[in-house]
């Protein structure tokens, strides 16, 4: 009887040991899986995409394509806004510049006519006479609003203090100017090289001018990176 009692007492002890060993294995597996999950989880949250604002004078619009390409390469989002843009593009240096400006290219500006126009290659004096109204009266001259960078360059390097004729027509931007010069055989106007196309031809060169990127805040990393990309292209 004593032996039988001892045997009966040993059986539950063996079961307790087996349960403890199984529990230990489950706990170990739990710790291992927790470690694997923690290792697979990122240690830092993903960075939010950077965003800048940009704007261009109509004359430099073709250069916005380069800006978008640089931004895409750098994973920077660009919002087009005329209100305090981080980067603004223009042709030529303005009279007053309040922020740092960097050259990203060069653009030649021309006096342009239709292929069918009677106007041939012009000298500076002939260009001045034509746009002041003392040239061929059958020719219709086109200019831009006075505040546009192209008109500023034209006034400075062609008219040189002279007034444009009051009969001159005004194009709001190079796109309208280009359309007129390709459809009106007696029209003469002003276009940057990148805007010239169709059957138009240049009859006088104002010269080559810097394409400028004006940076509102040099400490803005994303804008500075896009600018550096533009300068390297």
XYZ file of C-alpha atoms in Angstrom:
233
model
C 0.000 0.000 0.000
C 2.796 2.386 0.784
C 4.431 1.735 -2.543
C 1.197 2.248 -4.364
C 0.654 5.552 -2.563
C 4.124 6.704 -3.524
C 3.505 5.826 -7.125
C 0.237 7.734 -7.118
C 1.955 10.777 -5.670
C 4.707 10.705 -8.300
C 2.352 10.779 -11.257
C 0.944 14.240 -10.665
C 4.451 15.545 -10.029
C 5.558 14.307 -13.444
C 2.530 15.984 -15.043
C 3.353 19.277 -13.349
C 6.891 19.144 -14.703
C 5.680 18.391 -18.226
C 3.221 21.336 -18.013
C 5.947 23.671 -16.796
C 8.229 22.641 -19.664
C 5.458 23.176 -22.223
C 4.619 26.575 -20.735
C 8.253 27.573 -20.911
C 8.411 26.701 -24.593
C 5.268 28.762 -25.321
C 6.688 31.738 -23.448
C 9.998 31.423 -25.304
C 8.205 31.328 -28.647
C 6.203 34.423 -27.632
C 9.397 36.315 -26.808
C 11.023 35.256 -30.082
C 8.032 36.340 -32.176
C 7.883 39.668 -30.338
C 11.573 40.232 -31.069
C 11.113 39.455 -34.774
C 8.139 41.824 -35.039
C 10.010 44.599 -33.257
C 12.996 44.156 -35.574
C 10.767 44.247 -38.653
C 9.075 47.488 -37.537
C 10.735 50.742 -38.712
C 12.650 52.487 -35.981
C 11.735 55.949 -37.337
C 8.556 57.262 -39.001
C 8.761 57.844 -42.776
C 9.667 61.390 -43.762
C 6.881 63.530 -45.187
C 7.444 64.702 -48.787
C 8.833 68.240 -48.997
C 6.841 70.935 -50.784
C 7.898 74.246 -52.347
C 6.053 76.975 -54.225
C 7.283 78.275 -57.568
C 6.241 80.831 -60.150
C 7.550 82.073 -63.463
C 7.213 85.194 -65.549
C 5.495 84.196 -68.797
C 8.753 84.789 -70.673
C 10.523 82.041 -68.678
C 7.661 79.518 -68.705
C 9.622 76.958 -70.774
C 12.160 76.778 -67.934
C 9.459 75.583 -65.543
C 9.694 72.208 -67.283
C 13.285 71.925 -66.036
C 12.216 72.966 -62.546
C 9.511 70.279 -62.405
C 11.999 67.671 -63.642
C 14.488 68.595 -60.894
C 11.773 68.525 -58.245
C 10.610 65.113 -59.412
C 14.181 63.803 -59.268
C 14.491 65.048 -55.683
C 10.996 63.867 -54.628
C 9.932 67.466 -53.965
C 6.341 68.544 -54.593
C 5.923 71.859 -56.442
C 2.877 74.084 -56.060
C 2.564 76.913 -58.571
C 1.698 80.155 -56.811
C 2.357 83.827 -57.527
C 2.029 84.681 -53.845
C 5.490 84.756 -52.210
C 6.909 81.795 -54.191
C 10.000 80.051 -52.832
C 11.508 80.149 -56.348
C 10.557 82.582 -59.109
C 11.948 82.588 -62.652
C 12.497 85.521 -65.010
C 14.691 86.683 -67.882
C 17.157 89.473 -67.192
C 17.970 91.317 -63.998
C 15.293 93.745 -62.752
C 16.048 97.298 -61.638
C 15.279 96.365 -58.029
C 16.105 92.916 -56.669
C 15.139 92.175 -53.060
C 16.164 88.507 -52.842
C 19.220 86.523 -53.984
C 19.100 85.587 -57.681
C 21.017 82.776 -59.379
C 21.597 82.222 -63.080
C 20.232 78.880 -64.325
C 20.628 79.478 -68.052
C 20.707 81.987 -70.867
C 18.094 83.230 -73.318
C 18.496 85.249 -76.502
C 15.725 87.753 -77.233
C 14.780 88.806 -80.775
C 12.652 91.164 -82.788
C 10.631 88.720 -84.863
C 8.406 88.894 -87.965
C 6.456 86.532 -90.168
C 8.250 84.898 -93.121
C 6.013 86.918 -95.452
C 6.806 90.254 -93.785
C 8.489 92.959 -95.887
C 10.713 93.751 -92.885
C 14.241 92.472 -93.392
C 17.216 92.409 -91.016
C 17.218 95.578 -88.930
C 19.927 97.787 -87.538
C 19.436 99.278 -84.081
C 18.453 102.648 -85.592
C 15.927 100.970 -87.922
C 14.419 99.002 -85.004
C 14.082 102.204 -82.974
C 12.416 103.997 -85.893
C 10.027 101.121 -86.540
C 8.807 100.853 -82.942
C 8.662 104.608 -82.364
C 6.282 104.989 -85.324
C 8.583 106.736 -87.783
C 9.261 103.629 -89.860
C 7.079 101.801 -92.381
C 3.467 102.771 -91.485
C 2.086 99.542 -92.962
C 3.860 97.484 -90.327
C 1.968 96.697 -87.104
C 4.309 96.616 -84.110
C 3.525 94.560 -81.018
C 4.926 95.037 -77.515
C 4.214 93.778 -73.968
C 2.865 95.411 -70.793
C 5.536 97.686 -69.338
C 5.989 95.550 -66.203
C 6.892 92.358 -68.094
C 10.594 91.489 -68.016
C 10.788 91.243 -71.843
C 9.445 94.759 -72.251
C 11.922 96.053 -69.678
C 14.759 94.526 -71.721
C 13.351 95.934 -74.973
C 12.998 99.434 -73.534
C 16.534 99.336 -72.146
C 18.453 97.762 -75.018
C 16.443 98.877 -78.067
C 14.383 101.972 -77.334
C 17.024 103.435 -74.959
C 14.745 106.143 -73.577
C 12.571 106.541 -76.676
C 8.808 106.009 -76.471
C 7.036 103.206 -78.282
C 4.390 104.438 -80.739
C 0.898 104.836 -79.302
C -0.432 102.688 -82.144
C 1.517 99.654 -80.923
C -0.590 96.681 -79.933
C -0.005 94.879 -76.655
C 0.374 91.098 -76.277
C -0.275 89.843 -72.766
C 2.391 87.127 -72.988
C 4.833 85.430 -75.407
C 2.235 82.834 -76.393
C -0.079 85.504 -77.782
C 2.888 87.268 -79.395
C 4.002 84.027 -81.065
C 0.476 83.333 -82.360
C 0.225 86.839 -83.860
C 3.640 86.680 -85.513
C 2.812 83.341 -87.127
C -0.534 84.478 -88.529
C -0.154 88.196 -89.310
C 2.250 88.831 -92.192
C 2.765 92.510 -91.292
C 3.220 92.086 -87.547
C 6.552 92.643 -85.802
C 7.160 91.809 -82.148
C 9.523 90.551 -79.461
C 10.190 86.905 -78.537
C 12.720 84.878 -76.540
C 14.456 82.103 -78.486
C 12.520 79.311 -76.757
C 9.230 80.896 -77.812
C 10.088 81.377 -81.462
C 8.503 78.821 -83.760
C 6.408 78.200 -86.831
C 7.190 80.457 -89.801
C 8.454 83.398 -87.756
C 11.996 84.665 -88.279
C 14.255 86.961 -86.298
C 15.314 90.305 -87.815
C 17.224 91.746 -84.852
C 18.841 90.333 -81.709
C 18.618 92.286 -78.470
C 21.347 90.038 -77.046
C 21.635 87.125 -74.648
C 20.343 87.542 -71.117
C 20.555 85.431 -67.952
C 17.603 83.316 -66.919
C 17.364 83.941 -63.174
C 15.939 81.893 -60.330
C 15.117 84.208 -57.426
C 15.239 82.398 -54.066
C 13.056 83.911 -51.358
C 14.634 81.959 -48.462
C 18.121 80.477 -48.848
C 17.655 78.378 -45.694
C 14.781 76.437 -47.282
C 16.538 73.125 -47.990
C 14.139 71.778 -50.621
C 14.169 75.015 -52.653
C 17.968 75.213 -52.426
C 18.271 71.606 -53.651
C 15.995 72.264 -56.641
C 18.009 75.401 -57.466
C 21.291 73.444 -57.344
C 19.787 70.888 -59.737
C 18.697 73.655 -62.138
C 22.191 75.127 -62.146
C 23.783 71.743 -62.879
C 21.616 71.051 -65.943
